[in-house]
Coordinates of C-alpha atoms and ligand atoms in Angstrom, one line a residue:
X1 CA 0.0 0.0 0.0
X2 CA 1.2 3.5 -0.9
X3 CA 1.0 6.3 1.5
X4 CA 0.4 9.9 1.2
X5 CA 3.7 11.8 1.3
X6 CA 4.2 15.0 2.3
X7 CA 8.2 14.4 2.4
X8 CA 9.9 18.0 1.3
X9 CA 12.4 16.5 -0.2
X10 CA 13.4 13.6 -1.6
X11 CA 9.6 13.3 -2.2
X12 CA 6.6 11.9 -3.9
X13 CA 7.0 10.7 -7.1
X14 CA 4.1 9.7 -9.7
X15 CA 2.9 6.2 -9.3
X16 CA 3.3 5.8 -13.1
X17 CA 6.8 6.4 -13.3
X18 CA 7.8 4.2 -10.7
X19 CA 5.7 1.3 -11.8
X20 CA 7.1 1.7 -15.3
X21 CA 10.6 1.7 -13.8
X22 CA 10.0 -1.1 -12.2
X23 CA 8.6 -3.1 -15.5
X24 CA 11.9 -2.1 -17.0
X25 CA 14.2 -2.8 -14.2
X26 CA 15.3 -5.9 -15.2
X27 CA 15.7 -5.5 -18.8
X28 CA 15.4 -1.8 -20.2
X29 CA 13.5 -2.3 -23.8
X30 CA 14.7 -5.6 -23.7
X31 CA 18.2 -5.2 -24.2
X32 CA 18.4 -7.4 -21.2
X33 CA 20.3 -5.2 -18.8
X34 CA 18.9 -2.1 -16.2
X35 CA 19.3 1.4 -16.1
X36 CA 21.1 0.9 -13.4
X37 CA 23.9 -0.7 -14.6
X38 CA 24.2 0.6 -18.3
X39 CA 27.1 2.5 -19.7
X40 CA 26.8 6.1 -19.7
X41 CA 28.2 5.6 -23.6
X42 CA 25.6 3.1 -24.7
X43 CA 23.3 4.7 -27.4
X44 CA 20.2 3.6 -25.2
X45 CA 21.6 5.9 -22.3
X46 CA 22.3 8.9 -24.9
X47 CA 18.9 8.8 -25.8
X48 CA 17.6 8.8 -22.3
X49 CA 20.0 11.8 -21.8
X50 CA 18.9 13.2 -24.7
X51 CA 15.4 13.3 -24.0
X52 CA 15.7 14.5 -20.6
X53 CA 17.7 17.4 -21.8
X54 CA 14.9 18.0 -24.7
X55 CA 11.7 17.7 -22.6
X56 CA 13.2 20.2 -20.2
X57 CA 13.7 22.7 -22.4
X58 CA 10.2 22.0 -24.2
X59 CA 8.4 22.4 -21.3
X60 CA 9.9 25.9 -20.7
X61 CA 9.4 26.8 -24.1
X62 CA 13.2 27.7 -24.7
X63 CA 14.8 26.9 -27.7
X64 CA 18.2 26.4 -28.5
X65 CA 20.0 29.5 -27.1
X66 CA 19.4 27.6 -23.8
X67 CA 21.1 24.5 -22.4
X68 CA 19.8 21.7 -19.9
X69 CA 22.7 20.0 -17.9
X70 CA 22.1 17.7 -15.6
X71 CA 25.1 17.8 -12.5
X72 CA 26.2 15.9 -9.2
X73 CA 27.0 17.8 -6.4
X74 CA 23.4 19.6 -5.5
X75 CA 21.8 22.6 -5.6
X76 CA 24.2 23.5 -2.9
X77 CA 28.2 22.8 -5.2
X78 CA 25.5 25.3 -7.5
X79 CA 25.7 27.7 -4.5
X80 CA 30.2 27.9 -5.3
X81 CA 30.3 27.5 -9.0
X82 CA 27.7 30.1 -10.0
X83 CA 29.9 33.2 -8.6
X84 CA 33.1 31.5 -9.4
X85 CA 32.1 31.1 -13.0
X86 CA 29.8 34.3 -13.1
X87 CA 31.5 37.0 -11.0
X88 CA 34.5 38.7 -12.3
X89 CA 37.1 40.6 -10.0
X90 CA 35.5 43.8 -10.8
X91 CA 32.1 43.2 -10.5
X92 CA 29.2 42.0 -7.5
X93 CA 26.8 39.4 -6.9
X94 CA 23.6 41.0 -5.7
X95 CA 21.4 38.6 -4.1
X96 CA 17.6 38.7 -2.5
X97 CA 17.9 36.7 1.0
X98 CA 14.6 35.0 1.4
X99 CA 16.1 32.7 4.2
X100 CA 18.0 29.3 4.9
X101 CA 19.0 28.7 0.8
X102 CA 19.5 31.7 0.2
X103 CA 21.4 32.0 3.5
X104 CA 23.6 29.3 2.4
X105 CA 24.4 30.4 -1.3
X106 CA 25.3 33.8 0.4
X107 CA 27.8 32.0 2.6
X108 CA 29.4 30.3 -0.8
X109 CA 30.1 34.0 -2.0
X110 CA 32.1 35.2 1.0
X111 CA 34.2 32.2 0.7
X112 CA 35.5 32.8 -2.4
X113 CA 36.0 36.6 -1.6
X114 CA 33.6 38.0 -4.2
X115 CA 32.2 41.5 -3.6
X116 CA 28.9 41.0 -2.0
X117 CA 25.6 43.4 -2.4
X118 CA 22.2 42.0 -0.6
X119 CA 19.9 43.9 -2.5
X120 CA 17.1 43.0 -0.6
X121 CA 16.2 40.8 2.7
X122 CA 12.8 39.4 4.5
X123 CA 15.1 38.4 7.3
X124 CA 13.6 41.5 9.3
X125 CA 10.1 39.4 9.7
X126 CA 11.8 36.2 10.1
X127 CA 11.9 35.4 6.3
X128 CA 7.9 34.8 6.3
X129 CA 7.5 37.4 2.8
X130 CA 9.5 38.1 -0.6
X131 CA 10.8 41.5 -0.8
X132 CA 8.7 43.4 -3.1
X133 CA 11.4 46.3 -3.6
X134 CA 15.5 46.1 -4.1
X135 CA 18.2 48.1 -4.6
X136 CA 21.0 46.6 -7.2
X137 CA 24.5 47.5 -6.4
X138 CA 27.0 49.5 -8.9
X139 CA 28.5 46.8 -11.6
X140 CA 26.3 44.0 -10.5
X141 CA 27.9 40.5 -11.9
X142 CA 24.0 39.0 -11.7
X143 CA 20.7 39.1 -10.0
X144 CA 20.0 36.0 -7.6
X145 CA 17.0 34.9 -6.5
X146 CA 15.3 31.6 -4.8
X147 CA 12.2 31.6 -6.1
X148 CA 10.5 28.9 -3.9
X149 CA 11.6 28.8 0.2
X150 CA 11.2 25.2 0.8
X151 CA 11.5 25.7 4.2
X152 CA 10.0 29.0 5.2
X153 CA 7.2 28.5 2.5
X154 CA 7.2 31.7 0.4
X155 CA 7.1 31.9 -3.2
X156 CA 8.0 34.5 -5.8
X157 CA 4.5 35.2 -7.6
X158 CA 6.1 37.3 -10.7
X159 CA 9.4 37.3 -12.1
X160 CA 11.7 40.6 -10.6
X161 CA 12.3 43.0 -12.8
X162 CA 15.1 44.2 -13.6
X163 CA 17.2 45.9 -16.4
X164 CA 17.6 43.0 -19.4
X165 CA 21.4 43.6 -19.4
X166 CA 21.9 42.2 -15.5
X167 CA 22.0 38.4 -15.8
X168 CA 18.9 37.0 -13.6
X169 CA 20.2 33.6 -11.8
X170 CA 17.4 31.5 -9.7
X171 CA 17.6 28.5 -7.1
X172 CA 14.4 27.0 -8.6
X173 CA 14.9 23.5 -6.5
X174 CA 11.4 23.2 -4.9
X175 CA 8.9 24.7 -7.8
X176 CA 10.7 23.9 -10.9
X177 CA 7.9 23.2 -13.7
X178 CA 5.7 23.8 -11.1
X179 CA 3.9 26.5 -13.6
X180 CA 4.5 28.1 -16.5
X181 CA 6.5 30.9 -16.3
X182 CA 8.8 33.3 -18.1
X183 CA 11.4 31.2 -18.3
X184 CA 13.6 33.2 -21.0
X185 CA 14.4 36.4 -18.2
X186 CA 16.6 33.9 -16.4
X187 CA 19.9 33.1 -17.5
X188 CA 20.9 30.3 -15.2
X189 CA 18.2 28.3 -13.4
X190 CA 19.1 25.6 -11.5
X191 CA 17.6 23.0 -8.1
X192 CA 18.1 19.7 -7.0
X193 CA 16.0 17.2 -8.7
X194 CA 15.0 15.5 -5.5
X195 CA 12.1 18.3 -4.9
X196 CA 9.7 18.4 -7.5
X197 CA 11.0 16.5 -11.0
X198 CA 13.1 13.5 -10.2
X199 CA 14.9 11.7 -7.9
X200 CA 17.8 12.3 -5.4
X201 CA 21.6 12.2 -7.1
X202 CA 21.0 15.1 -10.2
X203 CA 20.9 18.6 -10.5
X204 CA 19.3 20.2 -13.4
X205 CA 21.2 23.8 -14.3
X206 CA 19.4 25.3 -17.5
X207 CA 21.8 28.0 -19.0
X208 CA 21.5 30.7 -21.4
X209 CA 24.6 30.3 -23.8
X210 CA 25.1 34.0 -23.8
X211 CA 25.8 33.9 -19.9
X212 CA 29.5 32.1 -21.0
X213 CA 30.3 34.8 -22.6
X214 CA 30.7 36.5 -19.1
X215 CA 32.5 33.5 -17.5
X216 CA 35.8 34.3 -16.0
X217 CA 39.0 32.2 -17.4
X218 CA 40.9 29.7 -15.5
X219 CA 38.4 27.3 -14.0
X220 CA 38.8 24.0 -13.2
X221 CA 37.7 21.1 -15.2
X222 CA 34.7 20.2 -13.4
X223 CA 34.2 23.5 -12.0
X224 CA 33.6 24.8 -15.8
X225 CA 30.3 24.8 -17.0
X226 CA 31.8 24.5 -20.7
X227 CA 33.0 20.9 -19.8
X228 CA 29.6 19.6 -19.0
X229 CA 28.0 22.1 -22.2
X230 CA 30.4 20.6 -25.2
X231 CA 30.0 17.1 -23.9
X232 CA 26.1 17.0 -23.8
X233 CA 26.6 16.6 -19.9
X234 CA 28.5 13.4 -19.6
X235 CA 31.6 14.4 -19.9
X236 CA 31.9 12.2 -16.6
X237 CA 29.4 9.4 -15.5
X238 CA 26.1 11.6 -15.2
X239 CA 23.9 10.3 -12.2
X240 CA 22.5 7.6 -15.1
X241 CA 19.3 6.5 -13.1
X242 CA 18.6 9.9 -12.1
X243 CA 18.3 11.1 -15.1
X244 CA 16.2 8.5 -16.3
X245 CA 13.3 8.8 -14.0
X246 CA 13.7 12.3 -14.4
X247 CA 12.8 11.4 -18.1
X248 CA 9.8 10.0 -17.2
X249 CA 8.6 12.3 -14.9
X250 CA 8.9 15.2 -17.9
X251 CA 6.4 13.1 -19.9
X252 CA 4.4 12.5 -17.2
X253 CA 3.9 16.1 -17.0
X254 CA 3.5 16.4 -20.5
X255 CA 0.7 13.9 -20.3
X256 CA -1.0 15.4 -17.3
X257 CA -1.7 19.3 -19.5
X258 CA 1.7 20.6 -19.0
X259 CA 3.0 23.6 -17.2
X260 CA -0.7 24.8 -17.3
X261 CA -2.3 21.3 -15.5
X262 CA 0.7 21.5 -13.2
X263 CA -0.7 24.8 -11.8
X264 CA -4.1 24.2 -12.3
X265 CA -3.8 20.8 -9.7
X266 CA -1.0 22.3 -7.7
X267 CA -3.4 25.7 -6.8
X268 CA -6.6 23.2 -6.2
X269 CA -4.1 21.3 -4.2
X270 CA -2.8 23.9 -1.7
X271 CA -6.5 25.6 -1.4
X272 CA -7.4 22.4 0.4
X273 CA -5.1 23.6 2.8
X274 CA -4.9 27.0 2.8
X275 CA -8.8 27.1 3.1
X276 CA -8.5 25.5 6.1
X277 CA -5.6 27.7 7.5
X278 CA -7.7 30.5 6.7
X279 CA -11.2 29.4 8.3
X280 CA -9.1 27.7 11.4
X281 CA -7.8 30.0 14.4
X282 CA -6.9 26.4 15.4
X283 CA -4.2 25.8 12.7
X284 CA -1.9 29.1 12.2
X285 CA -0.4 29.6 8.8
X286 CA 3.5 31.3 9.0
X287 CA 3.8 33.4 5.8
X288 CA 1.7 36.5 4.7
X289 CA -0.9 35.3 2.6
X290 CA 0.1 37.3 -1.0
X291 CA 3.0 35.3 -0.6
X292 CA 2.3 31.8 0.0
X293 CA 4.0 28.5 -1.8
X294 CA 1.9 26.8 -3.6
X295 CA 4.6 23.9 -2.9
X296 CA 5.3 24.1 1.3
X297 CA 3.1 25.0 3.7
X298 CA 4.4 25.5 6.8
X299 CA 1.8 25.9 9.6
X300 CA 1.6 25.9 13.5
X301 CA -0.9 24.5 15.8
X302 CA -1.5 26.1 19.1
X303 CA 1.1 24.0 21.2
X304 CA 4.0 22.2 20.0
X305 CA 2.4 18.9 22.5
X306 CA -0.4 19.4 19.6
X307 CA 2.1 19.4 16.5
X308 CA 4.1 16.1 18.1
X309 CA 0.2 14.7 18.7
X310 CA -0.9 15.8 15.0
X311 CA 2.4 14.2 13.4
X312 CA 2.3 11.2 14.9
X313 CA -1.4 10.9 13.9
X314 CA -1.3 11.8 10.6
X315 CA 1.2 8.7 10.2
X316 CA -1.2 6.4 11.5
X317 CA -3.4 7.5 9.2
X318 CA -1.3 6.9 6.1
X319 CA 0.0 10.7 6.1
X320 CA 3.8 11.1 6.3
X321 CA 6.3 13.4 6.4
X322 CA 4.5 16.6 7.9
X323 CA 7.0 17.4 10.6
X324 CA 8.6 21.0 10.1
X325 CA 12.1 21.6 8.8
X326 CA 14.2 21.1 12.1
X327 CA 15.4 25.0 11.9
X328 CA 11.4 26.0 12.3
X329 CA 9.3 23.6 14.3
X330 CA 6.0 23.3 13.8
X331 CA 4.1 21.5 10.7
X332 CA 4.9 21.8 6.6
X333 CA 3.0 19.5 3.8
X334 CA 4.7 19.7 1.0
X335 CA 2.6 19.1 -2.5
X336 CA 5.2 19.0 -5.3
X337 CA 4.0 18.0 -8.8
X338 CA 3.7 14.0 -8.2
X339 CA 1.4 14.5 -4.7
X340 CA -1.9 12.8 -5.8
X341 CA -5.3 15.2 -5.2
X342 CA -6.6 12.7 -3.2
X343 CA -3.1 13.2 -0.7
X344 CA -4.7 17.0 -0.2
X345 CA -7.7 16.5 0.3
X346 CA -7.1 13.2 3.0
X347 CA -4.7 15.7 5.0
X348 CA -7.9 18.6 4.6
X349 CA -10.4 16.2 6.2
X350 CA -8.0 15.0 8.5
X351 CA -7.0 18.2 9.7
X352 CA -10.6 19.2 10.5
X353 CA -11.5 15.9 12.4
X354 CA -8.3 16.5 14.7
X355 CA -9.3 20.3 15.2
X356 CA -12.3 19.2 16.1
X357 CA -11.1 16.7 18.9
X358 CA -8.5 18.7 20.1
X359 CA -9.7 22.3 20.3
Ligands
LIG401 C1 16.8 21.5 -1.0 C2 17.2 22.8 -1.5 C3 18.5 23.1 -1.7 C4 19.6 22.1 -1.5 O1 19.6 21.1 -2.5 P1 20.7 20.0 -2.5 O2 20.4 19.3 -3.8 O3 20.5 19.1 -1.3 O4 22.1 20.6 -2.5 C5 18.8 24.3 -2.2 N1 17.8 25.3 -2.4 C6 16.6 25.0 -2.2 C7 15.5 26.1 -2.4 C8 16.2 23.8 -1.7 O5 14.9 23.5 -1.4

């Protein structure tokens, strides 16, 4: 029996895909060997590379003046190569601090002694809205923004603007495909896989080519984006399975209406919750409501004895994974892509009954 799963990451994938990875585990289109033990130089796993890296790009509507790589390493080695790659002596990274990410990739850029600019920060109300006004600094190297805060639970709901010649650069980890967007004012978007399109062990970095153009000399080998670009990103052994379910989980959103049905089920989705959050003054949700994820909802209950009781509940009722990011406390459901409707609507009801019992 399956479960709902409100993991934040690694998470929920679609039932589909695993069951057709599981058909094919023993013998991928019977060539009588798996996935999972393939050579990254077979012509099967080019293809499955290949239409990874196409589907990406199809589903953002970005042709080929874009790249899709998929990398090891995380979103967090993306936190260190972006600003060595992207930041010249002369110039600053501007960043938005929207909390822990954000945080982290900040921390990167000090490292490596780059000039620093926060051109705007929510950390004044505890990280619980997006900062609807910045302020770039002189010579600004790029723009960086985290458009989804897995753990706080806000999310960018339009695209900042700012002049076309400053390179925009987002942390898209946790809503990636989530809805359409304007992908083509980014230059570099990049996540972790594990969130909201794949599996753990990848991380997709979609790059504009004219961004290289602005890429300082000397890097090393793996820290060079061009090594991974010229050889279709294998230039070592890619994370092979990975990118296969990843595969699938493109053409499951393909099959399922897209970038539109992705926000059409992910908005009915987190109204189950929100609704209740709203009517409740038993549950407490923790971000202003223009700024909401559509993705993690992080909410309180009126004692942390209640949260513990509410957890552990929900698990015996087939509901896991609802326990707050450590750094927080309290209660997040996460409903990436792959969470089934009926998942939202099971953790609704059950959130009523338990308000009811417990208030
Ligand atoms: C999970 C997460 C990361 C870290 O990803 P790793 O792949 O574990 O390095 C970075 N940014 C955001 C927004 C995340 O949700």
């Amino acid at each position: 029996m399956r479960v709902h799963n409100f993991s934040a990451g690694p998470a929920v994938l679609p039932e589909e895909v695993l069951k057709e990875a599981q058909e094919e585990l023993l013998s991928y289109q019977g060539i009588g060997l798996s996935v999972l033990e393939m050579s990254h130089r077979s012509a099967e796993f080019k293809e499955i590379m290949e239409d990874a890296r196409n589907r990406t790009l199809k589903l953002m509507g970005l042709g080929d003046d874009y790249t899709t790589l998929f990398l090891q390493g995380g979103a967090s080695l993306q936190f260190y190569m972006i600003p060595l790659n992207f930041c010249p002596e002369d110039k600053v990274v501007n960043m938005i601090d929207t909390g822990a990410w954000s945080s982290k990739a900040i921390k990167e850029i000090k490292l490596l002694n780059k000039k620093l600019h926060i051109a705007a920060s929510s950390e004044d109300k505890n990280f619980t809205y997006i900062p609807k006004e910045w302020k770039l600094s002189e010579n600004p190297a790029y723009l960086h923004i985290t458009t989804n805060n897995t753990i706080r639970g806000t999310e960018w709901k339009t695209d900042p603007d700012i002049p076309d010649n400053i390179p925009l650069i987002a942390d898209m980890s946790s809503n990636f495909l989530s809805k359409p967007l304007d992908f083509s004012k980014y230059d570099l978007i990049y996540g972790g896989a594990q969130k909201n399109i794949g599996p753990a062990g990848a991380t997709f970095v979609i790059i504009k080519k004219s961004l290289l153009e602005k890429q300082n000399p000397g890097m090393s080998t793996m820290m060079d984006y061009n090594t991974h670009i010229k050889k279709d990103s294998a230039f070592n052994t890619p994370p092979c399975f990975a990118i296969y379910i990843i595969g699938k989980v493109l053409k499951w959103i393909e099959d399922n209406g897209g970038l539109e049905g992705m926000k059409k089920r992910n908005e009915e989705k987190a109204d189950y919750i929100y609704n209740i959050l709203d009517e409740s003054d038993f549950y407490q949700g923790t971000v202003v409501p223009e700024d909401r994820s559509m993705m993690n909802i992080p909410f309180r209950l009126p004692t942390e004895e209640l949260e513990k009781k509410f957890i552990a509940e929900a698990a015996d009722n087939g509901m896991l994974t609802l326990k707050g990011h450590r750094s927080v406390g309290g209660c997040r459901a996460s409903l990436y892509n792959s969470l089934p409707m009926q998942a939202a609507q099971d953790l609704a009801e059950f959130m009523q009954k338990f308000e009811k019992k417990n208030k």
